[in-house]
Each structure stands twice: as C-alpha cells, then as structure tokens.
mmCIF file of C-alpha atoms in Angstrom:
data_model
loop_
_atom_site.group_PDB
_atom_site.id
_atom_site.type_symbol
_atom_site.label_atom_id
_atom_site.label_comp_id
_atom_site.label_asym_id
_atom_site.label_seq_id
_atom_site.Cartn_x
_atom_site.Cartn_y
_atom_site.Cartn_z
ATOM 1 C CA GLY A 7 24.661 -20.971 -34.854
ATOM 2 C CA PRO A 8 27.576 -19.420 -33.001
ATOM 3 C CA LYS A 9 27.450 -15.635 -32.935
ATOM 4 C CA VAL A 10 30.178 -13.038 -32.857
ATOM 5 C CA LEU A 11 28.938 -9.648 -31.683
ATOM 6 C CA GLN A 12 30.468 -6.365 -32.740
ATOM 7 C CA ILE A 13 29.663 -3.006 -31.262
ATOM 8 C CA PRO A 14 29.101 -0.380 -32.380
ATOM 9 C CA SER A 15 27.810 -1.109 -35.876
ATOM 10 C CA HIS A 16 28.871 2.323 -37.087
ATOM 11 C CA GLN A 17 31.376 4.797 -35.718
ATOM 12 C CA ILE A 18 32.207 8.241 -37.043
ATOM 13 C CA ILE A 19 35.299 10.045 -35.796
ATOM 14 C CA ASP A 20 37.582 12.876 -36.765
ATOM 15 C CA MET A 21 40.961 12.125 -38.285
ATOM 16 C CA GLY A 22 43.658 11.912 -35.624
ATOM 17 C CA GLN A 23 41.333 10.685 -32.910
ATOM 18 C CA MET A 24 41.565 7.298 -31.265
ATOM 19 C CA VAL A 25 38.954 4.630 -31.869
ATOM 20 C CA THR A 26 38.377 1.246 -30.246
ATOM 21 C CA LEU A 27 36.332 -1.404 -32.001
ATOM 22 C CA ASN A 28 34.855 -4.060 -29.771
ATOM 23 C CA CYS A 29 34.226 -7.704 -30.508
ATOM 24 C CA ASP A 30 32.544 -10.306 -28.342
ATOM 25 C CA PRO A 31 33.690 -13.615 -29.848
ATOM 26 C CA VAL A 32 31.990 -16.988 -29.543
ATOM 27 C CA SER A 33 32.386 -17.974 -25.904
ATOM 28 C CA ASN A 34 34.543 -21.091 -26.219
ATOM 29 C CA HIS A 35 36.604 -19.930 -29.184
ATOM 30 C CA LEU A 36 40.332 -19.533 -28.814
ATOM 31 C CA TYR A 37 41.468 -17.779 -31.999
ATOM 32 C CA PHE A 38 40.495 -14.258 -32.921
ATOM 33 C CA TYR A 39 40.894 -12.228 -36.091
ATOM 34 C CA TRP A 40 40.348 -8.776 -37.551
ATOM 35 C CA TYR A 41 39.670 -8.169 -41.227
ATOM 36 C CA LYS A 42 39.235 -4.895 -43.125
ATOM 37 C CA GLN A 43 36.838 -4.540 -46.031
ATOM 38 C CA ILE A 44 36.403 -1.479 -48.179
ATOM 39 C CA LEU A 45 32.923 -1.409 -49.690
ATOM 40 C CA GLY A 46 32.404 -4.202 -52.220
ATOM 41 C CA GLN A 47 36.014 -5.241 -52.150
ATOM 42 C CA GLN A 48 38.192 -7.968 -50.700
ATOM 43 C CA MET A 49 38.279 -9.084 -47.099
ATOM 44 C CA GLU A 50 41.823 -8.161 -46.091
ATOM 45 C CA PHE A 51 43.535 -9.932 -43.212
ATOM 46 C CA LEU A 52 44.829 -7.625 -40.501
ATOM 47 C CA VAL A 53 45.798 -9.785 -37.564
ATOM 48 C CA ASN A 54 45.156 -13.019 -35.686
ATOM 49 C CA PHE A 55 45.430 -13.500 -31.952
ATOM 50 C CA TYR A 56 45.753 -16.511 -29.692
ATOM 51 C CA ASN A 57 46.577 -17.065 -26.055
ATOM 52 C CA GLY A 58 46.943 -13.369 -25.399
ATOM 53 C CA LYS A 59 49.356 -12.770 -28.247
ATOM 54 C CA VAL A 60 49.409 -11.612 -31.826
ATOM 55 C CA MET A 61 50.309 -14.589 -33.972
ATOM 56 C CA GLU A 62 50.527 -12.921 -37.372
ATOM 57 C CA LYS A 63 49.822 -9.511 -38.795
ATOM 58 C CA SER A 64 49.713 -8.141 -42.309
ATOM 59 C CA LYS A 65 51.256 -5.025 -43.806
ATOM 60 C CA LEU A 66 47.879 -3.324 -43.321
ATOM 61 C CA PHE A 67 48.297 -3.671 -39.569
ATOM 62 C CA LYS A 68 50.123 -0.379 -39.151
ATOM 63 C CA ASP A 69 51.985 0.755 -36.053
ATOM 64 C CA GLN A 70 48.910 2.775 -35.135
ATOM 65 C CA PHE A 71 46.932 -0.463 -34.711
ATOM 66 C CA SER A 72 46.862 -2.625 -31.615
ATOM 67 C CA VAL A 73 44.771 -5.533 -30.370
ATOM 68 C CA GLU A 74 44.116 -7.016 -26.994
ATOM 69 C CA ARG A 75 41.690 -9.160 -25.075
ATOM 70 C CA PRO A 76 42.063 -8.179 -21.435
ATOM 71 C CA ASP A 77 40.837 -10.826 -18.976
ATOM 72 C CA GLY A 78 38.963 -12.774 -21.626
ATOM 73 C CA SER A 79 36.516 -9.984 -22.267
ATOM 74 C CA TYR A 80 36.088 -8.083 -25.521
ATOM 75 C CA PHE A 81 38.652 -8.593 -28.237
ATOM 76 C CA THR A 82 39.470 -5.035 -29.266
ATOM 77 C CA LEU A 83 41.091 -3.269 -32.194
ATOM 78 C CA LYS A 84 42.458 0.159 -31.334
ATOM 79 C CA ILE A 85 43.578 2.673 -33.911
ATOM 80 C CA GLN A 86 45.518 5.642 -32.586
ATOM 81 C CA PRO A 87 45.690 8.015 -34.360
ATOM 82 C CA THR A 88 43.177 7.368 -37.128
ATOM 83 C CA ALA A 89 43.768 8.371 -40.757
ATOM 84 C CA LEU A 90 41.334 8.922 -43.629
ATOM 85 C CA GLU A 91 42.373 5.642 -45.258
ATOM 86 C CA ASP A 92 41.235 3.744 -42.168
ATOM 87 C CA SER A 93 37.622 4.255 -43.258
ATOM 88 C CA ALA A 94 36.243 0.783 -43.952
ATOM 89 C CA VAL A 95 34.159 -1.993 -42.435
ATOM 90 C CA TYR A 96 36.097 -3.945 -39.851
ATOM 91 C CA PHE A 97 35.031 -7.538 -39.298
ATOM 92 C CA CYS A 98 35.957 -9.518 -36.236
ATOM 93 C CA ALA A 99 36.014 -13.315 -36.434
ATOM 94 C CA SER A 100 36.731 -16.185 -34.113
ATOM 95 C CA SER A 101 37.394 -19.896 -34.444
ATOM 96 C CA LEU A 102 37.360 -22.732 -31.987
ATOM 97 C CA GLY A 103 40.795 -23.974 -32.868
ATOM 98 C CA TRP A 104 42.824 -25.048 -35.819
ATOM 99 C CA GLY A 105 42.606 -28.381 -37.598
ATOM 100 C CA GLY A 106 40.108 -31.184 -37.488
ATOM 101 C CA GLY A 107 37.193 -28.987 -38.427
ATOM 102 C CA ALA A 108 37.776 -26.452 -35.695
ATOM 103 C CA GLU A 109 39.104 -23.791 -38.011
ATOM 104 C CA THR A 110 35.801 -22.431 -39.323
ATOM 105 C CA LEU A 111 35.782 -18.669 -38.932
ATOM 106 C CA TYR A 112 32.602 -17.110 -37.611
ATOM 107 C CA PHE A 113 32.302 -13.444 -38.484
ATOM 108 C CA GLY A 114 30.620 -10.618 -36.644
ATOM 109 C CA SER A 115 28.328 -8.210 -38.453
ATOM 110 C CA GLY A 116 31.078 -5.632 -38.808
ATOM 111 C CA THR A 117 31.729 -2.099 -37.622
ATOM 112 C CA ARG A 118 31.618 0.586 -40.270
ATOM 113 C CA LEU A 119 34.294 3.140 -39.397
ATOM 114 C CA THR A 120 34.096 6.543 -41.019
ATOM 115 C CA VAL A 121 37.064 8.862 -40.496
ATOM 116 C CA LEU A 122 36.326 12.482 -41.380
ATOM 117 C CA GLY B 116 53.570 -15.939 -51.378
ATOM 118 C CA GLU B 117 50.193 -15.372 -49.734
ATOM 119 C CA GLN B 118 48.067 -14.035 -52.556
ATOM 120 C CA VAL B 119 44.826 -15.741 -53.493
ATOM 121 C CA GLU B 120 43.627 -14.887 -56.965
ATOM 122 C CA GLN B 121 39.916 -15.235 -57.746
ATOM 123 C CA LEU B 122 38.155 -15.060 -61.092
ATOM 124 C CA PRO B 123 35.869 -13.868 -62.459
ATOM 125 C CA SER B 124 35.178 -10.682 -60.507
ATOM 126 C CA ILE B 125 31.632 -10.539 -61.885
ATOM 127 C CA LEU B 126 29.582 -13.522 -63.025
ATOM 128 C CA ARG B 127 26.107 -13.363 -64.529
ATOM 129 C CA VAL B 128 24.206 -16.580 -65.179
ATOM 130 C CA GLN B 129 20.660 -17.533 -66.045
ATOM 131 C CA GLU B 130 18.554 -19.082 -63.327
ATOM 132 C CA GLY B 131 18.856 -22.853 -63.445
ATOM 133 C CA SER B 132 22.286 -22.866 -65.066
ATOM 134 C CA SER B 133 25.565 -23.534 -63.264
ATOM 135 C CA ALA B 134 28.136 -21.025 -62.045
ATOM 136 C CA SER B 135 31.847 -21.613 -61.588
ATOM 137 C CA ILE B 136 34.370 -19.565 -59.628
ATOM 138 C CA ASN B 137 38.074 -20.289 -59.784
ATOM 139 C CA CYS B 138 40.832 -19.517 -57.305
ATOM 140 C CA SER B 139 44.560 -20.056 -57.196
ATOM 141 C CA TYR B 140 46.981 -19.732 -54.323
ATOM 142 C CA GLU B 141 50.713 -19.346 -53.898
ATOM 143 C CA ASP B 142 51.524 -20.766 -50.482
ATOM 144 C CA SER B 143 52.250 -24.468 -50.886
ATOM 145 C CA ALA B 144 51.673 -24.885 -47.141
ATOM 146 C CA SER B 145 47.985 -24.029 -47.553
ATOM 147 C CA ASN B 146 45.841 -26.942 -46.455
ATOM 148 C CA TYR B 147 42.412 -25.533 -45.760
ATOM 149 C CA PHE B 148 40.182 -23.843 -48.339
ATOM 150 C CA PRO B 149 36.867 -22.358 -47.207
ATOM 151 C CA TRP B 150 34.289 -20.546 -49.325
ATOM 152 C CA TYR B 151 32.233 -17.684 -47.924
ATOM 153 C CA LYS B 152 29.053 -16.049 -49.189
ATOM 154 C CA GLN B 153 28.410 -12.402 -48.334
ATOM 155 C CA GLU B 154 25.058 -10.704 -48.897
ATOM 156 C CA PRO B 155 24.996 -6.877 -49.158
ATOM 157 C CA GLY B 156 25.485 -5.268 -45.759
ATOM 158 C CA GLU B 157 25.957 -8.642 -44.077
ATOM 159 C CA ASN B 158 28.883 -10.574 -42.685
ATOM 160 C CA PRO B 159 30.521 -13.415 -44.648
ATOM 161 C CA LYS B 160 29.147 -16.840 -43.924
ATOM 162 C CA LEU B 161 30.853 -20.179 -44.551
ATOM 163 C CA ILE B 162 29.049 -22.231 -47.178
ATOM 164 C CA ILE B 163 31.489 -25.053 -47.856
ATOM 165 C CA ASP B 164 35.136 -25.915 -47.257
ATOM 166 C CA ILE B 165 37.670 -28.498 -48.346
ATOM 167 C CA ARG B 166 40.885 -29.715 -46.822
ATOM 168 C CA SER B 167 44.039 -30.761 -48.607
ATOM 169 C CA ASN B 168 43.382 -34.472 -48.102
ATOM 170 C CA MET B 169 40.391 -34.253 -50.440
ATOM 171 C CA GLU B 170 39.973 -33.472 -54.127
ATOM 172 C CA ARG B 171 36.216 -33.036 -54.254
ATOM 173 C CA LYS B 172 33.413 -32.213 -51.854
ATOM 174 C CA GLN B 173 29.725 -31.681 -52.458
ATOM 175 C CA ILE B 174 27.002 -30.239 -50.261
ATOM 176 C CA GLN B 175 23.676 -30.182 -52.087
ATOM 177 C CA GLU B 176 24.131 -27.859 -55.078
ATOM 178 C CA LEU B 177 27.656 -26.774 -54.076
ATOM 179 C CA ILE B 178 30.709 -28.606 -55.402
ATOM 180 C CA VAL B 179 34.300 -27.698 -54.590
ATOM 181 C CA LEU B 180 37.298 -29.109 -56.389
ATOM 182 C CA LEU B 181 40.912 -28.932 -55.265
ATOM 183 C CA ASP B 182 43.997 -29.480 -57.433
ATOM 184 C CA LYS B 183 46.958 -29.281 -55.079
ATOM 185 C CA LYS B 184 49.575 -29.745 -57.772
ATOM 186 C CA ALA B 185 48.250 -26.784 -59.732
ATOM 187 C CA LYS B 186 47.408 -24.863 -56.532
ATOM 188 C CA ARG B 187 43.905 -24.257 -57.782
ATOM 189 C CA PHE B 188 40.483 -24.755 -56.316
ATOM 190 C CA SER B 189 37.032 -23.967 -57.550
ATOM 191 C CA LEU B 190 33.401 -23.634 -56.532
ATOM 192 C CA HIS B 191 30.591 -24.821 -58.738
ATOM 193 C CA ILE B 192 26.982 -23.984 -58.042
ATOM 194 C CA THR B 193 24.594 -26.187 -59.973
ATOM 195 C CA ASP B 194 21.007 -25.161 -60.721
ATOM 196 C CA THR B 195 21.487 -21.563 -59.582
ATOM 197 C CA GLN B 196 18.585 -19.707 -57.971
ATOM 198 C CA PRO B 197 17.999 -15.968 -57.394
ATOM 199 C CA GLY B 198 18.913 -16.496 -53.735
ATOM 200 C CA ASP B 199 22.413 -17.482 -54.838
ATOM 201 C CA SER B 200 23.078 -13.889 -55.938
ATOM 202 C CA ALA B 201 25.764 -12.518 -53.615
ATOM 203 C CA MET B 202 29.494 -11.942 -53.248
ATOM 204 C CA TYR B 203 31.530 -15.110 -52.961
ATOM 205 C CA PHE B 204 35.002 -15.266 -51.480
ATOM 206 C CA CYS B 205 37.418 -18.151 -51.622
ATOM 207 C CA ALA B 206 40.152 -18.367 -49.023
ATOM 208 C CA ALA B 207 43.268 -20.343 -48.247
ATOM 209 C CA ALA B 208 44.920 -21.068 -44.940
ATOM 210 C CA SER B 209 47.818 -23.049 -43.545
ATOM 211 C CA ASN B 210 48.596 -24.289 -40.075
ATOM 212 C CA THR B 211 49.427 -20.756 -39.010
ATOM 213 C CA ASN B 212 45.645 -20.174 -39.224
ATOM 214 C CA LYS B 213 46.083 -17.017 -41.239
ATOM 215 C CA VAL B 214 43.068 -17.157 -43.547
ATOM 216 C CA VAL B 215 43.733 -15.159 -46.713
ATOM 217 C CA PHE B 216 40.727 -14.276 -48.842
ATOM 218 C CA GLY B 217 40.451 -14.019 -52.595
ATOM 219 C CA THR B 218 39.380 -10.845 -54.340
ATOM 220 C CA GLY B 219 35.727 -11.868 -54.529
ATOM 221 C CA THR B 220 33.187 -12.728 -57.224
ATOM 222 C CA ARG B 221 29.891 -10.921 -57.551
ATOM 223 C CA LEU B 222 27.395 -13.520 -58.753
ATOM 224 C CA GLN B 223 24.163 -12.347 -60.324
ATOM 225 C CA VAL B 224 21.542 -14.965 -61.138
ATOM 226 C CA LEU B 225 19.209 -13.587 -63.774
ATOM 227 C CA PRO B 226 15.563 -14.728 -63.880
#
C-alpha cells in the first residue's frame, strides 16, 4: 500500500536546540498532517497543511513549531527551541484529498524525539 | 467542540467472543469516522471507516455503527483472535479535514 516515510526514526537532542523532523509523504497526496503521541496515549492533532499553507493547528502547535514543504520535497516539522515536554513520537500522515474516499490518512512509522 | 471520547480504555475479552468500543463526538459537522489499529511500536493503520450517509458498515469481522443524532459511533469485533490485540483509536473529521482521534482502547484477547 501507499507508504509515508519518516526519517530519522529516533532523534535525541538537548533542550533548547532546534530539531527538524522529516516526512516523505505518498507521492500524489495533497494533504499533510503531524500528530504527537506520548507513549501509549492518544494521537493528538498538531497541524494540517495543504497547498503550501497551514489549514488548521491545535493548541499543542506552539509558537516554537513550524511546518513547511519547500518545492514539494519533504514535509517538515521544525521545533525551535525544544522543551522537555516535546519528547514524544511524532507521526506524519498524508491523504490524497478530502471526500469521496480520498480522506484516508496514511501514517509514517513515526520519529521518536527525546529532549534531554 | 472537537473532543472525541472513547471507552473503555482497556478491554479484555476471551478469544472467540466479541469486543465493542464506543466513541462519542461533539462537532455536529463531523461526517467521516475512521477506526485505526496500532500495534506496539508501529504506526496506526486504517481498518474500517464510515461516512455520515451510512448507519452501518461491515468488513469481515469488523462492524461499525453510527448514530448521528446521538453523536455516537462504535466498533464491534466479532469472533476475536489473538491477532486482534492492539490499541484501537476512533476518530472524527469534518470537511476541514482535521481528523481528531479518540483516547484509545487497549484490547487484549485472552486465549
């Protein structure tokens, strides 16, 4: 089936540093998402992105967070500066469209971020 | 108005019996309700979904029911097997394509 690739699978950084999480979405998908999951808990919506713009973001999407997809390449989540509470698994997802069966989200395998 | 409540948080059933997970949502604009299964250390994978123009959908042993008036939907797994043990998440979305997940149910199928 369609695959969303996330690299790296695990990243360890010191508090206050910047981190960029990379996502290679399914090639013909148009909508992109980031979710945050603390171990064993809920998948929490951060942001969705379409046509080069953020469509919606949640309260978890702090001012230190930003997303972009320059020139149709990786869809990235940047956190600058990082805080201890940012430690979690971050899942990227993409969907073909919205409506008519196109809204199925395909998730990447996640990036485990550890902030020390 | 975007919360999705999911119960129970932990569900233990005997192999061969059925398991039911219930969700409720707040946003009356929600029109798409997917269910995801997540194995430990893995990403969530879609197992079944239902749209607001339907009340019931079945794929093999999976049945989803939707009650729009009550803003409730549910997943029923008939004849559970050990391979069904996992975390299950319901979700709700509207035309803004913001998919909000429930709090999750850890299903354990006991042999």
